Short mmCIF file of C-alpha atoms in Angstrom, two decimals:
data_model
loop_
_atom_site.label_atom_id
_atom_site.label_comp_id
_atom_site.label_asym_id
_atom_site.label_seq_id
_atom_site.Cartn_x
_atom_site.Cartn_y
_atom_site.Cartn_z
CA MET J 27 28.46 -51.16 58.15
CA ALA J 28 26.91 -47.99 59.31
CA ALA J 29 23.35 -47.29 59.03
CA ASN J 30 22.32 -44.54 56.34
CA ASN J 31 18.81 -43.18 56.68
CA ALA J 32 19.42 -39.98 54.43
CA PRO J 33 17.40 -40.93 51.12
CA THR J 34 19.62 -42.00 48.29
CA GLU J 35 19.30 -40.38 44.93
CA LEU J 36 17.38 -43.17 43.57
CA ASP J 37 14.87 -43.28 46.73
CA LYS J 38 14.32 -39.73 46.22
CA GLU J 39 13.53 -40.24 42.36
CA GLN J 40 11.11 -42.88 43.54
CA ILE J 41 9.35 -40.54 45.87
CA PHE J 42 8.94 -37.87 43.41
CA GLY J 43 7.93 -40.62 40.77
CA MET J 44 5.32 -41.78 43.17
CA ALA J 45 3.77 -38.29 43.69
CA GLU J 46 3.70 -37.61 40.23
CA LYS J 47 1.60 -40.98 39.64
CA GLU J 48 -0.56 -39.93 42.30
CA MET J 49 -1.55 -36.47 40.40
CA GLU J 50 -1.79 -38.07 37.27
CA TYR J 51 -4.37 -40.36 38.83
CA ARG J 52 -6.08 -37.67 40.23
CA VAL J 53 -5.94 -35.64 36.89
CA GLU J 54 -7.03 -38.90 35.15
CA LEU J 55 -10.02 -39.22 37.55
CA PHE J 56 -11.37 -36.04 37.22
CA ASN J 57 -11.41 -35.75 33.44
CA LYS J 58 -12.80 -39.39 33.39
CA LEU J 59 -15.75 -37.92 35.64
CA THR J 60 -16.27 -35.03 33.74
CA SER J 61 -16.38 -36.92 30.54
CA THR J 62 -18.78 -39.69 31.98
CA CYS J 63 -21.26 -37.40 33.56
CA PHE J 64 -21.27 -35.09 30.38
CA ASN J 65 -22.33 -38.32 28.43
CA LYS J 66 -24.89 -39.13 30.94
CA CYS J 67 -26.30 -35.71 31.87
CA ILE J 68 -26.17 -33.38 28.77
CA ASP J 69 -28.37 -33.20 25.79
CA LYS J 70 -26.07 -33.62 22.69
CA ARG J 71 -28.33 -31.65 20.48
CA TYR J 72 -27.17 -28.29 22.05
CA LYS J 73 -29.82 -26.34 21.56
CA GLU J 74 -28.69 -23.59 24.25
CA THR J 75 -25.46 -22.77 25.62
CA GLU J 76 -26.58 -22.67 29.30
CA LEU J 77 -26.77 -25.84 31.15
CA ASN J 78 -30.72 -25.86 32.22
CA MET J 79 -31.99 -27.21 35.53
CA GLY J 80 -32.21 -30.46 34.55
CA GLU J 81 -28.86 -31.00 33.69
CA ASN J 82 -27.35 -29.01 36.74
CA SER J 83 -29.18 -31.44 39.20
CA CYS J 84 -28.06 -34.59 37.09
CA ILE J 85 -24.81 -33.22 37.18
CA ASP J 86 -24.73 -33.04 41.02
CA ARG J 87 -26.21 -36.39 41.46
CA CYS J 88 -23.76 -38.10 38.64
CA VAL J 89 -20.51 -36.59 40.42
CA SER J 90 -21.90 -37.89 43.94
CA LYS J 91 -22.95 -41.32 42.61
CA TYR J 92 -19.39 -41.60 40.63
CA TRP J 93 -17.26 -40.76 43.97
CA GLN J 94 -19.20 -43.68 45.52
CA VAL J 95 -18.43 -45.96 43.05
CA THR J 96 -14.82 -45.07 43.34
CA ASN J 97 -14.91 -45.68 46.86
CA LEU J 98 -16.82 -49.04 46.51
CA ILE J 99 -14.39 -50.42 43.69
CA GLY J 100 -11.50 -48.77 45.97
CA GLN J 101 -12.33 -51.14 49.07
CA LEU J 102 -12.65 -54.05 46.45
CA LEU J 103 -9.48 -53.43 45.08
CA GLY J 104 -8.21 -54.04 49.07
CA SER J 105 -7.16 -50.11 49.05
CA ASN J 106 -8.07 -48.71 52.25
CA ARG J 107 -7.32 -45.37 51.44
CA PRO J 108 -9.68 -42.83 49.95
CA PRO J 109 -9.72 -42.32 46.23
CA MET J 110 -8.01 -39.02 46.76
CA MET W 29 -8.20 -28.59 36.80
CA ASP W 30 -7.63 -26.35 40.07
CA LYS W 31 -4.00 -26.50 41.28
CA SER W 32 -5.01 -26.91 45.23
CA MET W 33 -6.26 -30.31 44.30
CA LEU W 34 -2.75 -31.63 43.34
CA GLY W 35 -1.91 -31.54 47.05
CA ASP W 36 -0.07 -29.69 49.79
CA LEU W 37 3.27 -28.69 49.24
CA ASP W 38 3.69 -26.83 52.93
CA SER W 39 5.41 -29.64 54.60
CA LEU W 40 8.37 -30.10 52.04
CA PRO W 41 12.04 -28.54 52.06
CA GLU W 42 12.46 -25.34 49.89
CA GLU W 43 14.32 -27.17 47.19
CA ASP W 44 11.87 -30.10 46.64
CA LYS W 45 8.92 -27.33 46.96
CA LEU W 46 10.21 -25.86 43.74
CA ARG W 47 10.78 -29.16 42.06
CA MET W 48 7.15 -30.32 43.08
CA SER W 49 5.91 -26.96 42.00
CA ALA W 50 7.33 -27.29 38.64
CA MET W 51 6.24 -30.95 38.06
CA ILE W 52 2.56 -29.69 38.88
CA ASP W 53 2.94 -26.54 36.38
CA GLN W 54 3.94 -29.25 33.89
CA LEU W 55 1.12 -31.54 34.80
CA GLN W 56 -1.35 -28.79 34.05
CA ILE W 57 0.01 -27.66 31.03
CA ARG W 58 -0.31 -31.40 29.38
CA ASP W 59 -3.49 -31.25 31.00
CA SER W 60 -5.27 -28.33 29.25
CA LEU W 61 -3.58 -29.14 26.00
CA ARG W 62 -5.19 -32.46 26.40
CA MET W 63 -8.32 -31.05 27.65
CA TYR W 64 -8.05 -28.92 24.47
CA ASN W 65 -7.81 -31.58 22.03
CA SER W 66 -10.53 -33.87 23.48
CA LEU W 67 -13.20 -31.02 23.38
CA VAL W 68 -12.21 -30.37 19.84
CA GLU W 69 -12.80 -34.46 18.90
CA ARG W 70 -16.03 -34.26 21.18
CA CYS W 71 -17.55 -31.09 19.57
CA PHE W 72 -16.61 -32.11 16.02
CA THR W 73 -18.15 -35.85 16.74
CA ASP W 74 -21.28 -34.19 17.74
CA CYS W 75 -21.68 -31.48 15.52
CA VAL W 76 -20.12 -32.18 12.13
CA GLU W 77 -22.05 -34.76 10.16
CA ASN W 78 -22.02 -34.04 6.71
CA PHE W 79 -18.82 -33.69 4.27
CA ARG W 80 -20.34 -32.33 0.91
CA ARG W 81 -18.47 -29.16 1.60
CA LYS W 82 -14.91 -28.14 3.00
CA SER W 83 -15.88 -25.15 5.22
CA LEU W 84 -18.32 -25.59 8.29
CA ASP W 85 -21.64 -24.20 7.87
CA LYS W 86 -23.39 -21.68 10.00
CA GLN W 87 -25.65 -24.54 12.05
CA GLU W 88 -22.15 -26.68 12.71
CA GLU W 89 -20.34 -23.56 13.93
CA THR W 90 -22.98 -22.93 16.19
CA CYS W 91 -23.58 -26.26 17.55
CA VAL W 92 -19.68 -26.45 17.79
CA ARG W 93 -19.69 -22.98 20.14
CA ARG W 94 -22.50 -24.27 22.03
CA CYS W 95 -21.11 -27.72 22.83
CA ALA W 96 -17.56 -26.06 23.64
CA GLU W 97 -19.20 -23.70 25.89
CA LYS W 98 -21.57 -26.19 27.77
CA PHE W 99 -18.93 -28.43 28.67
CA LEU W 100 -16.57 -25.79 29.92
CA LYS W 101 -19.40 -24.84 31.99
CA HIS W 102 -20.16 -28.62 32.83
CA SER W 103 -16.47 -28.87 33.73
CA MET W 104 -16.58 -25.91 36.27
CA ARG W 105 -19.40 -27.40 38.07
CA VAL W 106 -17.72 -30.74 38.10
CA GLY W 107 -14.93 -29.03 39.75
CA MET W 108 -16.83 -27.60 42.30
CA ARG W 109 -18.75 -30.53 43.60
CA PHE W 110 -15.71 -32.47 42.94
CA ALA W 111 -13.62 -30.46 45.20
CA GLU W 112 -16.59 -30.47 47.92
CA LEU W 113 -16.08 -34.03 48.03
CA ASN W 114 -12.46 -33.86 48.49
CA GLN W 115 -12.69 -31.62 51.37
CA GLY W 116 -15.25 -33.97 52.99
CA ALA W 117 -13.04 -36.56 52.60
CA ALA W 118 -9.88 -34.77 54.08
CA THR W 119 -11.36 -33.69 56.90
CA GLN W 120 -12.79 -37.24 58.05
CA ASP W 121 -8.89 -38.30 57.90
CA MET X 10 21.81 -7.89 43.55
CA ALA X 11 22.94 -8.21 40.06
CA ALA X 12 20.14 -9.55 37.36
CA ASN X 13 20.89 -12.92 35.93
CA ASN X 14 19.40 -13.38 32.89
CA ALA X 15 21.16 -16.87 32.09
CA PRO X 16 18.52 -19.60 32.62
CA THR X 17 18.97 -21.60 35.66
CA GLU X 18 19.19 -25.55 35.65
CA LEU X 19 15.28 -25.68 36.64
CA ASP X 20 14.11 -22.92 33.66
CA LYS X 21 15.97 -25.34 31.44
CA GLU X 22 14.01 -28.27 32.55
CA GLN X 23 10.80 -26.13 32.19
CA ILE X 24 11.29 -25.04 28.69
CA PHE X 25 12.34 -28.51 27.65
CA GLY X 26 9.12 -29.84 29.36
CA MET X 27 6.81 -26.88 27.80
CA ALA X 28 8.41 -27.90 24.59
CA GLU X 29 7.77 -31.76 25.09
CA LYS X 30 4.36 -31.10 25.97
CA GLU X 31 3.69 -29.01 22.91
CA MET X 32 4.83 -31.89 20.66
CA GLU X 33 2.63 -34.44 22.51
CA TYR X 34 -0.23 -31.62 21.78
CA ARG X 35 0.74 -32.19 18.23
CA VAL X 36 0.86 -35.65 18.33
CA GLU X 37 -2.24 -36.19 20.05
CA LEU X 38 -4.10 -33.59 17.76
CA PHE X 39 -3.06 -35.84 14.43
CA ASN X 40 -4.02 -38.76 16.10
CA LYS X 41 -7.52 -37.69 17.11
CA LEU X 42 -8.03 -36.11 13.81
CA THR X 43 -6.78 -39.03 11.89
CA SER X 44 -9.00 -41.57 13.97
CA THR X 45 -12.14 -39.24 13.78
CA CYS X 46 -12.06 -38.63 10.13
CA PHE X 47 -11.52 -42.52 9.69
CA ASN X 48 -14.84 -43.19 11.62
CA LYS X 49 -16.78 -40.60 9.83
CA CYS X 50 -15.47 -41.35 6.25
CA ILE X 51 -14.65 -44.85 5.92
CA ASP X 52 -16.74 -47.78 5.27
CA LYS X 53 -16.30 -50.14 8.46
CA ARG X 54 -17.05 -53.41 5.77
CA TYR X 55 -13.69 -53.52 4.41
CA LYS X 56 -14.78 -54.66 1.01
CA GLU X 57 -11.77 -53.56 -0.56
CA THR X 58 -7.69 -52.06 0.05
CA GLU X 59 -8.14 -48.86 -2.00
CA LEU X 60 -9.46 -45.45 -0.74
CA ASN X 61 -12.31 -44.96 -3.04
CA MET X 62 -13.09 -41.33 -4.46
CA GLY X 63 -16.11 -40.57 -2.13
CA GLU X 64 -13.56 -41.73 0.87
CA ASN X 65 -10.71 -39.47 -0.56
CA SER X 66 -13.05 -36.63 -0.76
CA CYS X 67 -14.84 -36.95 2.25
CA ILE X 68 -11.16 -37.35 3.98
CA ASP X 69 -10.12 -33.80 2.60
CA ARG X 70 -13.10 -32.27 3.87
CA CYS X 71 -12.86 -33.91 7.30
CA VAL X 72 -9.23 -32.72 7.71
CA SER X 73 -10.34 -28.85 6.64
CA LYS X 74 -13.48 -28.80 8.89
CA TYR X 75 -11.46 -30.29 12.10
CA TRP X 76 -8.80 -27.89 11.61
CA GLN X 77 -11.27 -25.65 11.58
CA VAL X 78 -13.10 -26.73 14.60
CA THR X 79 -9.75 -26.38 16.36
CA ASN X 80 -9.21 -22.80 15.68
CA LEU X 81 -12.95 -22.06 16.64
CA ILE X 82 -12.69 -23.67 20.15
CA GLY X 83 -9.10 -22.12 20.29
CA GLN X 84 -10.55 -18.87 20.22
CA LEU X 85 -12.99 -19.50 22.64
CA LEU X 86 -10.49 -20.78 24.88
CA GLY X 87 -9.05 -17.51 24.91
CA SER X 88 -5.72 -18.71 23.30
CA ASN X 89 -5.01 -16.34 20.19
CA ARG X 90 -2.14 -18.53 18.84
CA PRO X 91 -2.80 -20.90 16.10
CA PRO X 92 -3.46 -24.50 17.11
CA MET X 93 -0.16 -25.59 15.94
CA MET A 14 4.18 -38.69 12.04
CA ASP A 15 6.29 -36.52 9.97
CA LYS A 16 9.39 -35.38 11.83
CA SER A 17 9.29 -31.85 10.18
CA MET A 18 5.98 -31.68 11.80
CA LEU A 19 7.25 -31.15 15.23
CA GLY A 20 9.15 -28.06 14.78
CA ASP A 21 12.13 -26.35 13.67
CA LEU A 22 15.17 -26.97 15.50
CA ASP A 23 17.77 -24.58 13.71
CA SER A 24 17.74 -21.68 15.85
CA LEU A 25 18.90 -23.68 19.07
CA PRO A 26 22.60 -23.95 20.33
CA GLU A 27 24.53 -27.43 19.44
CA GLU A 28 23.99 -29.15 22.54
CA ASP A 29 20.00 -28.50 23.40
CA LYS A 30 19.52 -29.40 19.40
CA LEU A 31 20.69 -32.97 20.53
CA ARG A 32 18.72 -33.05 23.34
CA MET A 33 15.49 -31.81 21.28
CA SER A 34 16.17 -34.14 18.43
CA ALA A 35 16.68 -37.02 21.23
CA MET A 36 13.16 -36.09 22.61
CA ILE A 37 11.44 -36.29 19.06
CA ASP A 38 13.18 -39.79 18.67
CA GLN A 39 11.64 -40.84 21.91
CA LEU A 40 8.01 -39.30 20.88
CA GLN A 41 8.31 -41.00 17.53
CA ILE A 42 9.31 -44.33 18.70
CA ARG A 43 6.43 -44.04 21.42
CA ASP A 44 3.69 -42.78 18.65
CA SER A 45 4.33 -45.77 16.49
CA LEU A 46 4.23 -47.83 18.83
CA ARG A 47 0.76 -46.64 20.24
CA MET A 48 -0.11 -46.47 16.92
CA TYR A 49 0.55 -50.01 16.05
CA ASN A 50 -1.62 -50.98 19.30
CA SER A 51 -4.67 -48.84 18.23
CA LEU A 52 -4.49 -50.20 14.41
CA VAL A 53 -4.79 -54.02 15.95
CA GLU A 54 -7.85 -52.72 18.43
CA ARG A 55 -9.57 -51.21 15.67
CA CYS A 56 -9.43 -54.04 12.94
CA PHE A 57 -9.83 -56.68 15.81
CA THR A 58 -12.94 -54.81 16.95
CA ASP A 59 -14.33 -54.08 13.27
CA CYS A 60 -13.56 -57.36 12.05
CA VAL A 61 -13.52 -60.56 14.85
CA GLU A 62 -17.03 -61.11 15.44
CA ASN A 63 -17.31 -64.68 16.27
CA PHE A 64 -15.43 -67.04 18.95
CA ARG A 65 -16.34 -70.15 18.07
CA ARG A 66 -12.64 -71.06 17.04
CA LYS A 67 -9.30 -70.31 18.34
CA SER A 68 -8.03 -69.13 14.85
CA LEU A 69 -9.12 -66.47 12.59
CA ASP A 70 -10.74 -67.69 9.51
CA LYS A 71 -10.12 -66.51 5.92
CA GLN A 72 -12.92 -63.98 5.97
CA GLU A 73 -11.57 -62.22 9.13
CA GLU A 74 -7.71 -62.40 8.04
CA THR A 75 -8.81 -60.75 4.65
CA CYS A 76 -10.68 -58.18 6.57
CA VAL A 77 -7.97 -57.63 8.94
CA ARG A 78 -5.70 -56.91 6.15
CA ARG A 79 -7.96 -54.64 4.26
CA CYS A 80 -8.79 -52.51 7.14
CA ALA A 81 -5.07 -52.00 8.30
CA GLU A 82 -3.86 -50.97 4.87
CA LYS A 83 -6.85 -48.86 4.39
CA PHE A 84 -6.30 -47.33 7.63
CA LEU A 85 -2.41 -46.50 6.43
CA LYS A 86 -3.47 -45.16 3.42
CA HIS A 87 -5.97 -42.79 5.12
CA SER A 88 -3.56 -41.94 7.51
CA MET A 89 -1.02 -41.12 4.68
CA ARG A 90 -3.82 -38.73 3.16
CA VAL A 91 -4.75 -37.29 6.46
CA GLY A 92 -1.01 -36.17 6.88
CA MET A 93 -0.62 -34.57 3.46
CA ARG A 94 -3.85 -32.41 3.90
CA PHE A 95 -2.79 -31.72 7.45
CA ALA A 96 0.95 -30.46 6.53
CA GLU A 97 -0.48 -28.38 4.03
CA LEU A 98 -2.95 -26.43 6.56
CA ASN A 99 0.05 -26.22 8.80
CA GLN A 100 2.16 -24.76 6.06
CA GLY A 101 -0.38 -22.06 5.28
CA ALA A 102 -1.15 -21.32 9.03
CA ALA A 103 2.88 -20.93 9.21
CA THR A 104 3.27 -18.71 6.41
CA GLN A 105 0.35 -16.37 7.79
CA ASP A 106 2.17 -15.50 10.63
CA MET K 8 40.57 -40.30 16.12
CA ALA K 9 40.25 -43.02 18.15
CA ALA K 10 37.22 -45.35 17.97
CA ASN K 11 35.12 -44.83 20.97
CA ASN K 12 32.64 -47.67 22.12
CA ALA K 13 31.54 -46.53 25.47
CA PRO K 14 27.89 -45.55 25.35
CA THR K 15 27.84 -41.67 25.91
CA GLU K 16 25.60 -40.17 28.75
CA LEU K 17 22.71 -39.55 26.15
CA ASP K 18 23.12 -43.00 24.29
CA LYS K 19 22.78 -44.45 27.79
CA GLU K 20 19.31 -41.94 27.93
CA GLN K 21 18.40 -43.40 24.50
CA ILE K 22 18.59 -47.05 25.67
CA PHE K 23 16.69 -46.76 28.81
CA GLY K 24 13.98 -44.66 26.78
CA MET K 25 13.80 -47.20 24.25
CA ALA K 26 13.23 -49.90 26.88
CA GLU K 27 10.49 -47.67 28.77
CA LYS K 28 8.68 -47.40 25.48
CA GLU K 29 8.88 -51.14 25.01
CA MET K 30 7.63 -51.60 28.41
CA GLU K 31 4.82 -49.12 27.73
CA TYR K 32 3.76 -50.80 24.68
CA ARG K 33 3.41 -54.08 26.48
CA VAL K 34 1.33 -52.66 28.93
CA GLU K 35 -0.90 -50.92 26.22
CA LEU K 36 -1.03 -54.13 24.33
CA PHE K 37 -2.45 -56.11 27.45
CA ASN K 38 -4.58 -53.32 28.55
CA LYS K 39 -6.35 -52.86 25.07
CA LEU K 40 -6.65 -56.49 24.68
CA THR K 41 -8.30 -56.96 27.84
CA SER K 42 -10.79 -54.52 27.60
CA THR K 43 -11.45 -55.42 24.01
CA CYS K 44 -12.15 -59.28 24.94
CA PHE K 45 -14.18 -57.80 27.72
CA ASN K 46 -16.66 -56.02 25.46
CA LYS K 47 -16.86 -58.78 23.29
CA CYS K 48 -17.13 -61.98 25.50
CA ILE K 49 -18.79 -60.58 28.89
CA ASP K 50 -22.68 -60.39 29.43
CA LYS K 51 -23.02 -56.89 30.55
CA ARG K 52 -26.39 -57.30 32.42
CA TYR K 53 -23.61 -58.54 35.16
CA LYS K 54 -26.45 -61.02 36.89
CA GLU K 55 -23.38 -63.14 38.27
CA THR K 56 -20.04 -62.50 39.78
CA GLU K 57 -18.36 -65.63 38.17
CA LEU K 58 -17.50 -65.94 34.72
CA ASN K 59 -19.44 -68.75 33.29
CA MET K 60 -18.60 -71.35 30.84
CA GLY K 61 -19.33 -69.60 27.49
CA GLU K 62 -17.79 -66.57 28.88
CA ASN K 63 -14.52 -68.29 29.61
CA SER K 64 -14.07 -70.24 26.48
CA CYS K 65 -14.61 -66.94 24.56
CA ILE K 66 -11.88 -65.10 26.54
CA ASP K 67 -9.47 -67.77 25.37
CA ARG K 68 -10.33 -67.46 21.76
CA CYS K 69 -10.39 -63.83 22.12
CA VAL K 70 -7.00 -63.61 23.30
CA SER K 71 -5.79 -66.57 21.01
CA LYS K 72 -7.46 -64.34 17.99
CA TYR K 73 -5.91 -60.91 19.05
CA TRP K 74 -2.87 -62.33 19.35
CA GLN K 75 -2.85 -63.45 15.76
CA VAL K 76 -4.02 -60.01 14.53
CA THR K 77 -1.45 -58.48 16.52
CA ASN K 78 1.17 -60.72 14.35
CA LEU K 79 -0.50 -60.22 11.22
CA ILE K 80 -0.46 -56.28 11.28
CA GLY K 81 2.94 -56.69 12.59
CA GLN K 82 4.07 -58.06 9.52
CA LEU K 83 2.10 -55.72 7.47
CA LEU K 84 3.91 -52.85 9.11
CA GLY K 85 7.07 -54.34 8.17
CA SER K 86 8.33 -55.37 11.78
CA ASN K 87 9.65 -58.67 11.82
CA ARG K 88 10.31 -58.92 15.16
CA PRO K 89 7.34 -60.77 17.30
CA PRO K 90 4.91 -58.08 19.18
CA MET K 91 6.22 -58.93 22.61
CA MET D 24 0.18 -57.08 35.26
CA ASP D 25 2.75 -59.54 36.20
CA LYS D 26 6.02 -58.00 36.50
CA SER D 27 7.91 -60.98 34.77
CA MET D 28 6.28 -59.91 31.11
CA LEU D 29 8.10 -57.08 31.30
CA GLY D 30 11.64 -58.51 30.41
CA ASP D 31 14.67 -60.03 31.62
CA LEU D 32 17.16 -57.84 33.90
CA ASP D 33 19.59 -60.60 34.61
CA SER D 34 22.01 -59.56 31.78
CA LEU D 35 22.31 -56.09 32.87
CA PRO D 36 25.17 -54.54 35.01
CA GLU D 37 23.87 -53.97 38.49
CA GLU D 38 23.45 -50.28 38.42
CA ASP D 39 21.41 -50.38 35.72
CA LYS D 40 19.70 -53.24 36.61
CA LEU D 41 18.49 -51.14 40.15
CA ARG D 42 17.62 -48.50 37.60
CA MET D 43 15.57 -50.63 35.14
CA SER D 44 13.74 -52.34 37.93
CA ALA D 45 12.84 -48.56 39.40
CA MET D 46 11.54 -47.77 35.99
CA ILE D 47 9.23 -51.04 36.13
CA ASP D 48 8.03 -50.12 39.43
CA GLN D 49 6.79 -46.84 38.31
CA LEU D 50 5.35 -48.48 35.43
CA GLN D 51 3.47 -50.66 37.33
CA ILE D 52 2.20 -47.86 39.89
CA ARG D 53 0.83 -45.76 37.09
CA ASP D 54 -0.76 -49.16 35.65
CA SER D 55 -2.58 -50.00 38.61
CA LEU D 56 -3.84 -46.31 39.02
CA ARG D 57 -4.89 -46.38 35.48
CA MET D 58 -6.57 -49.58 35.61
CA TYR D 59 -8.49 -48.30 38.97
CA ASN D 60 -9.67 -45.44 37.13
CA SER D 61 -10.79 -47.19 33.89
CA LEU D 62 -12.75 -49.67 36.16
CA VAL D 63 -14.70 -47.13 37.57
CA GLU D 64 -15.31 -45.60 34.70
CA ARG D 65 -16.39 -48.82 32.70
CA CYS D 66 -18.97 -50.13 35.88
CA PHE D 67 -20.40 -46.42 36.54
CA THR D 68 -20.92 -46.18 32.77
CA ASP D 69 -22.65 -49.94 32.86
CA CYS D 70 -24.58 -49.78 36.04
CA VAL D 71 -25.54 -46.33 36.83
CA GLU D 72 -27.99 -44.88 34.72
CA ASN D 73 -30.61 -43.00 36.78
CA PHE D 74 -30.17 -39.44 38.40
CA ARG D 75 -33.09 -39.16 40.36
CA ARG D 76 -30.96 -39.44 43.71
CA LYS D 77 -27.25 -38.75 44.88
CA SER D 78 -27.15 -41.93 46.33
CA LEU D 79 -26.44 -45.40 44.75
CA ASP D 80 -29.61 -47.55 45.00
CA LYS D 81 -29.15 -51.25 46.33
CA GLN D 82 -29.21 -52.78 42.85
CA GLU D 83 -26.57 -50.03 41.40
CA GLU D 84 -24.39 -51.08 44.07
CA THR D 85 -24.86 -54.86 43.47
CA CYS D 86 -24.28 -54.19 39.80
CA VAL D 87 -20.97 -52.51 40.42
CA ARG D 88 -19.68 -55.17 42.87
CA ARG D 89 -20.10 -57.83 40.20
CA CYS D 90 -18.71 -55.87 37.40
CA ALA D 91 -15.63 -54.86 39.24
CA GLU D 92 -15.40 -58.83 40.51
CA LYS D 93 -16.08 -59.83 36.91
CA PHE D 94 -13.40 -57.55 35.28
CA LEU D 95 -10.81 -58.76 37.73
CA LYS D 96 -11.52 -62.33 36.92
CA HIS D 97 -11.71 -61.88 33.41
CA SER D 98 -8.21 -59.82 33.73
CA MET D 99 -6.49 -62.60 35.53
CA ARG D 100 -7.75 -65.09 32.97
CA VAL D 101 -6.40 -62.76 30.05
CA GLY D 102 -3.23 -62.50 31.96
CA MET D 103 -2.76 -66.39 32.01
CA ARG D 104 -3.50 -66.70 28.30
CA PHE D 105 -1.33 -64.25 27.21
CA ALA D 106 1.88 -65.45 29.52
CA GLU D 107 1.34 -68.75 27.60
CA LEU D 108 1.43 -67.17 24.01
CA ASN D 109 4.37 -65.19 25.41
CA GLN D 110 6.24 -67.95 26.11
CA GLY D 111 5.35 -69.70 22.90
CA ALA D 112 6.93 -66.77 21.19
CA ALA D 113 9.84 -66.66 23.59
CA THR D 114 10.82 -70.32 22.43
CA GLN D 115 10.25 -70.13 18.79
CA ASP D 116 13.15 -67.41 19.06
#
């Protein structure tokens, strides 16, 4: 039997499916990050419309730490690729 | 969510590029609709406490507006920081 | 080149995909509304099986207010169509 | 969730109507299974507090039954009110 | 008209769609069970890496009770098949 | 999640078996990515409380490690118990 290196229909579906799951993962990561840092940093009494200085710097640090936790747990799970 | 975060399509053949791009559009539509739903749930939960009337009072309405605007500004800032970190990770490769 | 107004295969997929997302949105809206109003209105000690009068009127007002919040935030997001 | 809330299919060609209707069926199946899962999670969380035994005691079982029935009645009432608001919004157009 | 028992393309899609929903349901059941029992049984101060004896027996009972609640609510919902 | 929990494929024709198996693979990929996201969210929420610096301190890092390892051990134990109950339910049929 001759070797056939062209991807079959099913292979292609797999590749697209994989890409789709990867993108869903990124969207979900971003949404969880956004929601978690909102809970950690934002005053829920909503006394103003603008983010104040304390909130802004909290957000920056929160994103940075969340990113580190993502990498840390990624290492523990044995994945050696970056989270994105 | 910024479309550029979802990956680089330049290396694909034309037909697959179209399909991938359609897929990204679909994901973005779903994501905005979900974001809309979550924002409503969050601001309702945080701002509406009493059920003695069937209409929002002035105070609740103000709270909902601020909550939504604050969330959107927050989300934009997170997006900027997140993109920076992503770029850093990409150039490290 | 002649104009071709018949939708292509991909266009059609887009239209169905769009309709599907829209329906998912409605289902999710209904589920979040139900769950949020349950949390706001229902006594969690579960002393009885029936909804009492206080719970019933709380539910009606909760649905009405949730609807208003959906519209209000819809306006802020710049969408000028109704939430459904 | 009531099927009629998901939209009006009459204006579509026959073939698309079939496909759309199959899609709605799939969404409804997924929605009922998710609802089942959420109901279990909610009533378990609210009613089961002690783990000194591996079987539900009488009190926990009663609590779970009431929780589930109450949720279903609640859900039906929400559905009615929601449908009224939707109808109002539709006729305003 | 002759009866035709071969499944049509759409029927087949329905069957695969149904199987997919059923599997999604099982995955979600497992994830909710895991997360709920973690919340009920695990000490959040994370003083150690191992599960201690109290946590282990709590987990076993929690899974067992969760299973019973799934069956109980399944009966109430009028489904007479087991949850899996 | 263990693949065997998702059903028995032996009774299907070859072509459908392939397709079903591909579907299960896709569900498993999605499930592991979601699990990863949830684990990060959970351990971050439980372990990171202060935002006076932009890097994790030693204590936070230890907490995150323990949280993640504990969750994985917990998840494995739940999987074992769950499989036993499933098997019991299957043989009752």
